[in-house]
XYZ file of C-alpha atoms in Angstrom:
621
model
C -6.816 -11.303 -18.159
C -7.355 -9.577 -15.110
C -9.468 -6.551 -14.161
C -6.803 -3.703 -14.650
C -6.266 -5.208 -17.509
C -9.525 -5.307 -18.394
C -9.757 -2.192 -17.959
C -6.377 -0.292 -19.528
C -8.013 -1.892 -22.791
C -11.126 -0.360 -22.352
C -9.518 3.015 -21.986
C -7.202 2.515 -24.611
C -9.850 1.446 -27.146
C -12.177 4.690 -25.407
C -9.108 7.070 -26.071
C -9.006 5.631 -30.168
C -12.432 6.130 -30.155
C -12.872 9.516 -29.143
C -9.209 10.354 -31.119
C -10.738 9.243 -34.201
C -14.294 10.356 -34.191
C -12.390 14.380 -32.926
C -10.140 13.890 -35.694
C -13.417 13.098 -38.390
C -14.899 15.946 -36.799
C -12.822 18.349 -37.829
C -12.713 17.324 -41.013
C -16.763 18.151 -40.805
C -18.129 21.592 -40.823
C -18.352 22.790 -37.193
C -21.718 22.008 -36.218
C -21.681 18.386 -37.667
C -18.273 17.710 -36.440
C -19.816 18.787 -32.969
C -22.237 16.362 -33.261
C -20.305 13.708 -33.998
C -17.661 13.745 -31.434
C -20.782 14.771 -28.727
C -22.688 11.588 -30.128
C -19.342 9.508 -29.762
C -18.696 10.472 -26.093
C -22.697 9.538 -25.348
C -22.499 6.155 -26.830
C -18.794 5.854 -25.285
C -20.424 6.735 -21.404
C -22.936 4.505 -22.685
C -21.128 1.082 -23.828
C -18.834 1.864 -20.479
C -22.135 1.862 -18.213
C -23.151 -1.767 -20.151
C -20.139 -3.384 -19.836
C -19.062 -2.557 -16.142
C -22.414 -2.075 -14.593
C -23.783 -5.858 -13.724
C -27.377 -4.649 -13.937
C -27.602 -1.745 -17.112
C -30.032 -3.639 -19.405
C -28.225 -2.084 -22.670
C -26.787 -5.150 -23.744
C -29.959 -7.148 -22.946
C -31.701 -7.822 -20.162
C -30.643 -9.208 -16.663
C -31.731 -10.142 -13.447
C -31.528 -7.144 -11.099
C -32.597 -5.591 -7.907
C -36.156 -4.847 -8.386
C -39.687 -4.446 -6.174
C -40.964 -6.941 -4.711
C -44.583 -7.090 -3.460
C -43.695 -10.566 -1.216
C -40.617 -8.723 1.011
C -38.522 -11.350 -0.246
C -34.867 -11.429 -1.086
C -31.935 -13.344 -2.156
C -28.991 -14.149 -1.068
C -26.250 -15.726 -3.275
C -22.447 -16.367 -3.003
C -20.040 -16.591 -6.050
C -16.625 -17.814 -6.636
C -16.688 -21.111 -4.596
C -17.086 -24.014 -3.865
C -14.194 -23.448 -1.241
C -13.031 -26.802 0.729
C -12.344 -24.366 3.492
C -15.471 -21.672 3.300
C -18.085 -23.370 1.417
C -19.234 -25.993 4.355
C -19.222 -22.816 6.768
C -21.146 -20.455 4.859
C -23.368 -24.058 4.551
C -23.846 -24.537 8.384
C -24.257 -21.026 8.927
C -27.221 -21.223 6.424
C -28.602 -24.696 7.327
C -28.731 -23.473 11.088
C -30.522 -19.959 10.134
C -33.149 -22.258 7.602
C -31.732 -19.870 5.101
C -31.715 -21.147 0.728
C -29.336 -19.123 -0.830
C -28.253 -19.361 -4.215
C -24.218 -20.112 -5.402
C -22.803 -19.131 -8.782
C -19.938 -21.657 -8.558
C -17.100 -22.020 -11.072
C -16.361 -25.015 -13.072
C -12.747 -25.227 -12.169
C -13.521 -25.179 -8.692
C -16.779 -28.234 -9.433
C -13.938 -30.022 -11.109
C -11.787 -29.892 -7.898
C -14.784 -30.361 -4.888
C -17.453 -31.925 -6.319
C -18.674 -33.304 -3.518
C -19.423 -29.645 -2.270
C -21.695 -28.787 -5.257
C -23.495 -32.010 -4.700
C -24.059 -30.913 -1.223
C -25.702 -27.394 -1.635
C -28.078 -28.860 -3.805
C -28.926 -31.524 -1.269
C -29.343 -28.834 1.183
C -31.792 -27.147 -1.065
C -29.907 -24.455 -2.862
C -29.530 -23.207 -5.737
C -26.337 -24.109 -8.040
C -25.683 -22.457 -11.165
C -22.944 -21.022 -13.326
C -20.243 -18.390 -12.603
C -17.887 -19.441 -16.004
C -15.522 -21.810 -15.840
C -12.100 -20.107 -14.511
C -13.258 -16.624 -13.885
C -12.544 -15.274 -16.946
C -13.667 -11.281 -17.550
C -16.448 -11.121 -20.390
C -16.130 -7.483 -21.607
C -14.016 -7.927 -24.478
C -14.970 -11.225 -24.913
C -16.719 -12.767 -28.105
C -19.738 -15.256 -28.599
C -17.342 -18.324 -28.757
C -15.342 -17.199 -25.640
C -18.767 -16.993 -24.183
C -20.295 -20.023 -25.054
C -17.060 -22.358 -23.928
C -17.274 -20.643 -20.588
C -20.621 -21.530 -19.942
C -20.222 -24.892 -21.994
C -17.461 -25.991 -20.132
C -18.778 -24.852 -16.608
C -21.721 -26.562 -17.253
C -20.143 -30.013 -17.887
C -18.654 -30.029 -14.822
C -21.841 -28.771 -12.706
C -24.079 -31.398 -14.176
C -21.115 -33.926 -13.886
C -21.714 -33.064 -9.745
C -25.160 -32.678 -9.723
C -26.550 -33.599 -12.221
C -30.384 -32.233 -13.314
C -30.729 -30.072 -10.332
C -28.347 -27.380 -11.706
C -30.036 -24.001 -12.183
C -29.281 -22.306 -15.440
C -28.852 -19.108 -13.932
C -25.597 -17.325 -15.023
C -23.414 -14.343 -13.389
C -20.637 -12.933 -15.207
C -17.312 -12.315 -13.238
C -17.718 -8.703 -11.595
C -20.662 -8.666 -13.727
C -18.437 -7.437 -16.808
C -20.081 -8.285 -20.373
C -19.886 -7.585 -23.735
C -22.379 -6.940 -25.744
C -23.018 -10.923 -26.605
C -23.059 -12.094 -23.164
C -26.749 -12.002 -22.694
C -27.418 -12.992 -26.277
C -25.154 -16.077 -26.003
C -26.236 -17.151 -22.324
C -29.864 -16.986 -23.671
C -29.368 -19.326 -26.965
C -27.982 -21.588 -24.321
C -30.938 -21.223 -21.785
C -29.724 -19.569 -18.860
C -30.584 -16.351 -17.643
C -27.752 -13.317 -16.482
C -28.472 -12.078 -12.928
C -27.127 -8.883 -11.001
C -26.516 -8.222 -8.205
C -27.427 -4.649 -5.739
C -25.056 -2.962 -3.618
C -21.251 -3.023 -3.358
C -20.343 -5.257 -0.151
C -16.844 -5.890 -1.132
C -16.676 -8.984 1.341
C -13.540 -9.786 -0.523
C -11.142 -7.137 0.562
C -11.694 -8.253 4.657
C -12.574 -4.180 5.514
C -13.873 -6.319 8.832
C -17.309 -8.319 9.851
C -18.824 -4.830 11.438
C -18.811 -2.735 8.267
C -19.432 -6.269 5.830
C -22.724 -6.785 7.904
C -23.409 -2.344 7.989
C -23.269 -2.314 3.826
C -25.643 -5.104 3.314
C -28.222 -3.484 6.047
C -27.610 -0.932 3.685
C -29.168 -2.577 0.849
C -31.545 -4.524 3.038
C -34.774 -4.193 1.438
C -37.614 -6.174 -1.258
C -36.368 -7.215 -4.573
C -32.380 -6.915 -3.711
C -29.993 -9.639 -4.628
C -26.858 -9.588 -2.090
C -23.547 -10.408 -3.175
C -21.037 -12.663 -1.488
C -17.937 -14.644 -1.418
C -17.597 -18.504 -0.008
C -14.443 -18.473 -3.145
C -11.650 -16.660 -4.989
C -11.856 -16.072 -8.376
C -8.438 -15.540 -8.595
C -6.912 -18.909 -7.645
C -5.153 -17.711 -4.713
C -7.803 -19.400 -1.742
C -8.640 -15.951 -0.147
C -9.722 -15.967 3.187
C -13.441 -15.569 3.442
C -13.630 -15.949 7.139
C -15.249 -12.602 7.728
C -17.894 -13.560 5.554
C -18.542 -16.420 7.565
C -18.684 -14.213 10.646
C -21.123 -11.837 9.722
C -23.495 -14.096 7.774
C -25.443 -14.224 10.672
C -25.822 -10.823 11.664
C -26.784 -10.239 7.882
C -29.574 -12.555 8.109
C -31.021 -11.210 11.529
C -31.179 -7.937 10.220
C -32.931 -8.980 7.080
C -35.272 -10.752 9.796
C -35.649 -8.154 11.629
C -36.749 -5.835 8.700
C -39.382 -8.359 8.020
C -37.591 -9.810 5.081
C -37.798 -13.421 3.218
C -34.574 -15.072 1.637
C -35.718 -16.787 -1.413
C -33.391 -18.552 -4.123
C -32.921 -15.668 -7.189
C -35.524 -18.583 -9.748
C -37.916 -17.474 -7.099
C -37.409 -13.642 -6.466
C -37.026 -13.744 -10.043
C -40.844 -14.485 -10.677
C -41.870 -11.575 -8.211
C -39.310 -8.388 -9.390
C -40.767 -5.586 -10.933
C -38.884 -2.523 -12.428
C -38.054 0.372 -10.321
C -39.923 2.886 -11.449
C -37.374 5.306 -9.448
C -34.278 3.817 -10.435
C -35.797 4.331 -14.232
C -36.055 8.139 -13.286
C -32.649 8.677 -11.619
C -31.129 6.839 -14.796
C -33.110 8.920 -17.432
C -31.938 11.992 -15.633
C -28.675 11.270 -15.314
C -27.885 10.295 -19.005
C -29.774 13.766 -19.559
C -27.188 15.424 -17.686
C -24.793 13.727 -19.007
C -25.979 15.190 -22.516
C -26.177 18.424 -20.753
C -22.879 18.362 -19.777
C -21.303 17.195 -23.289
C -22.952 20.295 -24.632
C -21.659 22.227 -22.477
C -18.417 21.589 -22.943
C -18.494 21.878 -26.310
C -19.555 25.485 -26.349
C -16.169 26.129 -23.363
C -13.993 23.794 -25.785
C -13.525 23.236 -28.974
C -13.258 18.582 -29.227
C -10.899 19.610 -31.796
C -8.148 20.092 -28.895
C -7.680 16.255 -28.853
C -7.409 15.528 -32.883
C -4.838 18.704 -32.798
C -2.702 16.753 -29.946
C -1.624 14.407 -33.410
C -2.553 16.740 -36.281
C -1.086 20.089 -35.258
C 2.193 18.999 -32.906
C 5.255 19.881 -34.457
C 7.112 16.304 -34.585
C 10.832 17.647 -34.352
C 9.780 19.119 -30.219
C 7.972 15.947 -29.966
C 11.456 14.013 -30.184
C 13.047 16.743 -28.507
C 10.473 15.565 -25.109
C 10.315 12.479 -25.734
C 14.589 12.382 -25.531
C 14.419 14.635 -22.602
C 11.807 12.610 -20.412
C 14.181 9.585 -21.319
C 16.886 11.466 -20.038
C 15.401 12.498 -16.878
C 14.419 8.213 -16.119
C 18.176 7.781 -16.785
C 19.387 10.063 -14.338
C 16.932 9.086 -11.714
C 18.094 5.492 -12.607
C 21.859 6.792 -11.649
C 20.465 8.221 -8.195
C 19.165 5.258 -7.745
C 22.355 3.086 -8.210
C 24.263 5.540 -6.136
C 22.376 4.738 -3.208
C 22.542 0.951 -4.067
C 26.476 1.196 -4.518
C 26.884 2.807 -0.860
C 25.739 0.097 0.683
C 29.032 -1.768 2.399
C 29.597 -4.802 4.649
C 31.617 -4.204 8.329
C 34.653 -4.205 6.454
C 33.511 -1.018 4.512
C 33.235 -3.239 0.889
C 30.919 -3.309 -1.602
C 27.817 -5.338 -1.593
C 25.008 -4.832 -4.215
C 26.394 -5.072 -7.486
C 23.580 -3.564 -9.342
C 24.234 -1.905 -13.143
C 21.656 -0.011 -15.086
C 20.432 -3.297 -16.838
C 18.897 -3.842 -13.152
C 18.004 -0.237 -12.179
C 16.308 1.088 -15.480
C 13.577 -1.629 -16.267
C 12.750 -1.535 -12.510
C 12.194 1.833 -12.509
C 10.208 1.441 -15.911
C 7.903 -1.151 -14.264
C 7.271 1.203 -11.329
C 5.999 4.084 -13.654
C 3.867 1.505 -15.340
C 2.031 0.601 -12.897
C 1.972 4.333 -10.856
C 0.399 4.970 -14.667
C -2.667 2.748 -14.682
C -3.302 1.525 -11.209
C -4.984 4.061 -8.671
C -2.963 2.874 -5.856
C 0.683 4.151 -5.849
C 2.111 0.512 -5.897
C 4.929 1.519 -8.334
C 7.543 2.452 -5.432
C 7.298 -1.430 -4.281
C 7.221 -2.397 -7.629
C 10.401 -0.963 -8.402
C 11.906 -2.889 -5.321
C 10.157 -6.108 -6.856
C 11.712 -6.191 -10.066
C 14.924 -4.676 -8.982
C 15.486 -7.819 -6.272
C 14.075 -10.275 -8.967
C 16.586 -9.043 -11.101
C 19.725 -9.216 -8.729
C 18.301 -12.324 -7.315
C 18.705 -14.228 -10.795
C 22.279 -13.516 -10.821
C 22.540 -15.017 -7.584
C 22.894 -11.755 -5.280
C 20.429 -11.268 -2.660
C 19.064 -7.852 -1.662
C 17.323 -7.648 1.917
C 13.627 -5.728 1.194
C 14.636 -3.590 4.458
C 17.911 -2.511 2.116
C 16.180 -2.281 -0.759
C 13.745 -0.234 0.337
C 15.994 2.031 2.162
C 18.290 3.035 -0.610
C 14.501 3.562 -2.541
C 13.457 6.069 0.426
C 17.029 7.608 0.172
C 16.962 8.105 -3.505
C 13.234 9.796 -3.083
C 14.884 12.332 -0.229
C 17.465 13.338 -2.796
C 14.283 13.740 -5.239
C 12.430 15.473 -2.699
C 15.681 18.013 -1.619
C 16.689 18.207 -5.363
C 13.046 19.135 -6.540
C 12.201 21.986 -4.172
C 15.820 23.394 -4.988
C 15.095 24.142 -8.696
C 11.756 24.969 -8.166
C 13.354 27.533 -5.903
C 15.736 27.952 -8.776
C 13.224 28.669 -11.012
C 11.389 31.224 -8.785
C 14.535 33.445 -8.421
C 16.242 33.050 -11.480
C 13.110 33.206 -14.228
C 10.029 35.626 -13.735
C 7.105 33.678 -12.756
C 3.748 34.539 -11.773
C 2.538 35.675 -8.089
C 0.879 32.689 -7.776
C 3.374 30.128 -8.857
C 5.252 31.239 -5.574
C 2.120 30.593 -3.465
C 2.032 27.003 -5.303
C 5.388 26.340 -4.372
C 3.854 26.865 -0.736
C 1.236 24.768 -0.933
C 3.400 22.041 -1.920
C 5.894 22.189 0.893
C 3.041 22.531 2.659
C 1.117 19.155 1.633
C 4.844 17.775 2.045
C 4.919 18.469 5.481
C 0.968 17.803 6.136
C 1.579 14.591 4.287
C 4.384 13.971 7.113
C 2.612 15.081 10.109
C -0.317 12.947 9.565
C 1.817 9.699 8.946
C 3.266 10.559 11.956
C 0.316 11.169 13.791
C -1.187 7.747 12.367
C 2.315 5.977 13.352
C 1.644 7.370 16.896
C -1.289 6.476 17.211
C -0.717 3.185 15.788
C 1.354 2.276 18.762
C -1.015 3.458 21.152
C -3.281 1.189 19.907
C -0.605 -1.619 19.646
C 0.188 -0.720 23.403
C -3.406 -1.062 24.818
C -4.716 -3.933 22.710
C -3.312 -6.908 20.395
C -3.051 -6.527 16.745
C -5.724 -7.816 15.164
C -6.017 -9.009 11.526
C -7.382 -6.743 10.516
C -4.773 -4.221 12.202
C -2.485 -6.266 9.771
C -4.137 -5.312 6.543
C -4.846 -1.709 7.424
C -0.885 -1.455 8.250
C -0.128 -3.398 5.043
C -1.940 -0.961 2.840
C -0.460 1.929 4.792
C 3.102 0.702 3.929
C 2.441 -0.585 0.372
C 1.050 3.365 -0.299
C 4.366 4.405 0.923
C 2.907 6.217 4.293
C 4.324 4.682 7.452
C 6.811 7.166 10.173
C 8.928 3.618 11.510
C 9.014 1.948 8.316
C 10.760 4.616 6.653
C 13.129 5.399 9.678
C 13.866 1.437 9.426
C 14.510 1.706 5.940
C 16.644 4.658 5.996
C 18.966 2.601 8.501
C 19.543 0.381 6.009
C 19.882 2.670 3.610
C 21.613 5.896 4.413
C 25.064 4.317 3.891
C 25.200 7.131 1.122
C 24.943 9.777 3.538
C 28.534 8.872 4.470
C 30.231 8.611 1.110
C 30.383 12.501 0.057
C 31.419 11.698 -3.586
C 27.913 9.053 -3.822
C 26.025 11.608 -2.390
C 27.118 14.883 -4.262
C 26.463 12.709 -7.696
C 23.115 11.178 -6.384
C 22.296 15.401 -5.858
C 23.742 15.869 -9.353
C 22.028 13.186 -10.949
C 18.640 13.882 -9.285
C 19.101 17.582 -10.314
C 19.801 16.765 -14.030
C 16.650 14.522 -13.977
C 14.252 17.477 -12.425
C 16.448 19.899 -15.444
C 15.203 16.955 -17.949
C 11.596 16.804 -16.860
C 11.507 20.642 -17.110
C 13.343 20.446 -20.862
C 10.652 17.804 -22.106
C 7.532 20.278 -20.375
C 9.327 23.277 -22.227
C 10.183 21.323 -25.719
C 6.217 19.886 -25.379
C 5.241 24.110 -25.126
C 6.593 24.550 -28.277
C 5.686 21.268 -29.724
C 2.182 22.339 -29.438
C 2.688 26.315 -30.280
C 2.744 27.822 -27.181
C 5.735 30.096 -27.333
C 6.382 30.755 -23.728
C 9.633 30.830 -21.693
C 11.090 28.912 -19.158
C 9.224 30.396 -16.462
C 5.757 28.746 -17.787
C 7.166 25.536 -18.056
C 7.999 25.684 -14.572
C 4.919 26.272 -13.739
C 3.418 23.654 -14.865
C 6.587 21.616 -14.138
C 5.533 22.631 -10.391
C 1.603 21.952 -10.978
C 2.434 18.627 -12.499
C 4.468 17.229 -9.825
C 1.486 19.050 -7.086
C -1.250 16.700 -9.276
C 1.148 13.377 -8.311
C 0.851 13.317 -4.548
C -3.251 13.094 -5.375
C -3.329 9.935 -7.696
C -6.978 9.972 -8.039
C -7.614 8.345 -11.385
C -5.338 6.126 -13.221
C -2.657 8.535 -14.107
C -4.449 11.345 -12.752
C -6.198 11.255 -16.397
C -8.463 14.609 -16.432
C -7.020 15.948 -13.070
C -3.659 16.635 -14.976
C -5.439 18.443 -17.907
C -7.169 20.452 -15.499
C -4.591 21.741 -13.293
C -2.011 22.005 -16.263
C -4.220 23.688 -18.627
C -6.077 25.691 -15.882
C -2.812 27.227 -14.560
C -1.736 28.679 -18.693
C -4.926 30.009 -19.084
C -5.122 31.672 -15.917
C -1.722 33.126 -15.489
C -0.444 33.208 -19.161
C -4.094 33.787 -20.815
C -2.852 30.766 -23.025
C -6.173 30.129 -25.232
C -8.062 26.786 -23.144
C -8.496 24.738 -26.184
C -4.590 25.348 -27.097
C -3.606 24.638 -23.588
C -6.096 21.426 -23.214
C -3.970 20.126 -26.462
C -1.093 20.686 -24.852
C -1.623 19.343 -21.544
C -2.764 16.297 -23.342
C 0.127 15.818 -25.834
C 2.143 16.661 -22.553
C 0.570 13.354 -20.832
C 0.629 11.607 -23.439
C 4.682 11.933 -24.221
C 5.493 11.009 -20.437
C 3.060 7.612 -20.892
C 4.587 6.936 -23.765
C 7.739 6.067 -22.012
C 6.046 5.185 -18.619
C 3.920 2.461 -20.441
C 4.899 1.608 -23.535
C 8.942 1.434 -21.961
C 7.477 -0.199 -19.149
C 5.485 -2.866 -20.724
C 8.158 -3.847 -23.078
C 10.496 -4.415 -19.815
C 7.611 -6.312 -17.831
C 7.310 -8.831 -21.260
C 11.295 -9.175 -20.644
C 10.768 -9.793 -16.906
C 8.258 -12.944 -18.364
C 5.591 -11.208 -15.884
C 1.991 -10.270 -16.472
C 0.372 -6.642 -14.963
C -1.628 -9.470 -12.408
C 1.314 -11.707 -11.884
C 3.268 -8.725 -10.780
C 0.756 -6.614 -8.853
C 0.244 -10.064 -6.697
C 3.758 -10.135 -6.238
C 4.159 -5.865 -5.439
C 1.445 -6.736 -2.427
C 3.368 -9.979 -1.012
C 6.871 -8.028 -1.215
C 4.829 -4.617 0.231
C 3.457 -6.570 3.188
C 5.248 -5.843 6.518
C 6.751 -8.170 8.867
C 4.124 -10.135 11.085
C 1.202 -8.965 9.037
């Protein structure tokens, strides 16, 4: 299970949590029903700071930064031992007369043995990382034992007696029998301080800049000489700044000790104690203040007070708006012609729909905005088992086509909307603003293109040049790719009967979206006309340039609800209820629909993600 997974579960289970204990609460006269849900969102913040912070000692305690009177440090390295990275990251320490200490996993012992057998010769520390990487904070006390079990079969196969039984969860995720378990078993969890992120190559300069950072008694540093995941990372600008790291920590009149060691020296920081008292206070603060704005009843009333028959009526409307998008879709994929002007992608709904169903899935839970090349993923997978191949460059092109006939299609029934129904003042100046991020949104990906070349003119592409421009392009922002894209795709810009039914059919699936906003209105008693639903059909589709959470979870609600109270005077707790039913009908069909297709495509969320960056990940990167 990987770590979005990991995580969609934990919000999942979080959501049923807080559902259930609003939905007892009500049930509860109104100060003990308060109570309850404000308890249950305390011990929810809580249990989420435990499980994904690698040093909170809620579920027992751990090995963590501390103070330490000596100036000493450590220095340790997970995931490995690499074939490639390991015996670098060992030279780089023998030469420095560094002892560092590496949580290695079983299934990589297994496969280099010889390489745990040498950093114990070389007077490091070896000890446990699991035994294939798997995430802890779901997992049980059996699931907990076998990983360290099995890991430590295979260290003391390699090394025998000179293993450490020190133990560091997998992004430090536990449950709450992690610490519990490793300690019946004799080993002891340990932390880590800082977030390097060595992993994602950001480049040696700002690698070596966040551990100085950090740089001070008592910390434990965090590194990479491995991949968890299997898929032999490249860890080569860990290598290059390891020494820079360690002169700095010289320089600073530091120590590097093995973790045992600094282990025997930490004290608790009195400071850290402080900031995290106060913060859980404000926490509590803030929970109470909330419920005096809010009634927590607005979330049990998103299942106990919607009216069931507008429910269908959204739910059959969103539906309606991913089929027509689907047809857009296909009629940019059925312009497409060879030189003697016949047709060459043969692609039905059955490819088009669960493609598009994917893409919302993971545009739904992943912060990124991977869905786009996600879409192009599964929709070339698809074709490609029936034996027709579709180009990414074409692909892509009739994606960026179909999302110009979105773009044209959207503004013209907002404008629609503006003329035709009466709308607030300020709806207008929204529609402003978001021709105006359009175009901002433009200008700077054009400025970065430019600029991009400049750079590309004066000096060669470097590597990390490469991953920069590959994120830039898998988000979807990148002036030549989509001018290369549209030349392969713009073949419907030439067929006037494709193009005047791609314009219908993106129009009918704007109409759709705006029928399932003003159906989900009434579903949840607000009796306003069409011109509200536009407005929020406009401040909903403002929120999705700005994917900030998974979802936009929270920074819907607030722009949705914000804009009924303050231009309809819609009561906030009925228009919090209804911007969450609201969310929660379009994920129904973004998630649910697009899990269902992604267990018929025989792909997992991390099986396909990998496979959405490889496909995303432009030419000569």
């Amino acid at each position: 299970m990987g770590k979005r997974e990991v995580i969609a579960r934990f919000v999942a289970a979080s959501c049923a949590w807080v559902v259930t204990a609003a939905i007892v609460g009500e049930q509860l006269p109104k100060t003990y029903g308060r109570l309850l849900v404000g308890s249950a969102l305390l011990a929810l913040i809580a249990w989420a700071w435990a499980t994904f912070s690698p040093n909170a000692p809620v579920f027992g305690r751990v090995i963590g930064p501390g103070v330490a009177p000596g100036r000493q440090i450590a220095i340790t390295f997970d995931d490995g031992p690499s074939l490639e990275w390991t015996p670098r990251v060992l030279e780089v320490l023998r030469e420095s007369g560094v002892r560092a200490t590496f949580f290695c996993l079983g299934r990589n012992v297994r496969a280099h043995p010889e390489l745990a057998r040498r950093i114990v010769e070389d007077g490091h520390e070896l000890a446990s990382h699991g035994d294939d990487h798997s995430l802890l904070a779901l997992a049980g006390p059996r699931q907990i034992a076998h990983q360290l079990r099995t890991a430590e079969a295979s260290l003391h196969e390699a090394a025998g007696d000179r293993v450490t039984r020190l133990f560091r969860t997998p992004h430090g995720f536990r449950s709450p029998f992690v610490v519990r378990v490793a300690r019946e078993l004799g080993y002891r969890v340990v932390g880590w301080r800082g977030t390097i992120f060595d992993t994602a190559r950001p480049g040696v300069p700002t690698i070596v800049a966040r551990c100085a950072s950090v740089l001070e008694p008592g910390t434990i540093l965090l590194l990479h000489d491995g991949d968890g995941s299997g898929a032999d990372g490249d860890r080569s600008q860990t290598v290059a700044a390891l020494p820079a790291i360690i002169a700095t920590a010289r320089e600073r009149g530091l120590e590097f000790v093995p973790v045992s060691t600094l282990a025997e020296q930490l004290r608790p920081h009195r400071r850290r104690a402080l900031k995290a008292g106060a913060g859980a206070l404000a926490v509590a603060v803030l929970v109470f203040a909330l419920s005096q704005r809010f009634s927590f009843g607005v979330v049990a009333d998103v299942f106990t007070h919607a009216r069931v028959g507008f429910v269908l009526l959204a739910l059959a409307a969103n539906l309606g708006s991913v089929a027509a998008k689907a047809l857009t879709w296909q009629a940019a994929l059925d312009a497409i012609e060879d030189d003697h002007g016949e047709r060459t992608i043969d692609a039905s709904l059955r490819d088009v729909v669960p493609a598009i169903f994917v893409g919302f899935l993971l545009n739904t839970i992943l912060f990124a905005r991977l869905g786009e090349v996600a879409r192009v993923t599964v929709l070339r997978r698809r074709l490609g088992a029936r034996g027709v191949d579709l180009p990414v460059s074409t692909a892509v092109g009739t994606l960026v086509t179909e999302q110009i006939l979105s773009g044209l299609t959207l503004i013209a029934v907002l404008v629609g909307i503006i003329i035709y129904v009466p709308v607030p003042r300020q709806a207008v100046n929204l529609l402003a603003v978001l021709s105006g991020v359009i175009l901002f949104v433009g200008a700077v990906a054009a400025g970065i293109e430019l600029w991009a070349r400049v750079r590309r003119h004066r000096m060669p592409t470097t590597k990390d040049d490469a991953y920069v421009e590959r994120w830039w392009h898998l988000l979807g922002i990148g002036f030549t790719s989509t001018v290369q894209s549209l030349r392969q795709g713009q073949a419907i810009f030439r067929r006037p009967r494709l193009l005047a039914w791609g314009l219908a059919t993106s129009t009918l699936s704007w109409l759709a979206q705006l029928a399932g906003i003003f159906w989900a209105m009434r579903a949840y008693h607000i009796e306003l006309g069409v011109g509200a639903a536009g407005v929020v059909f406009l401040a909903s589709n403002l929120v999705q340039l700005f994917p900030i959470t998974p979802g936009n979870l929270g920074v819907f609600q607030g722009v949705t609800a914000g804009g009924l109270s303050v231009l309809y005077n819609v009561d906030p707790n009925s228009a919090v209820t209804f911007s969450i039913g609201l969310q929660l009908i379009e994920a129904l069909l973004g998630v649910g629909v697009g899990f269902v297709f992604l267990s018929m495509e025989g792909l997992s969320l991390g099986a396909l993600r990998r496979q959405v960056e490889k496909d995303g990940k432009p030419s000569g990167a």
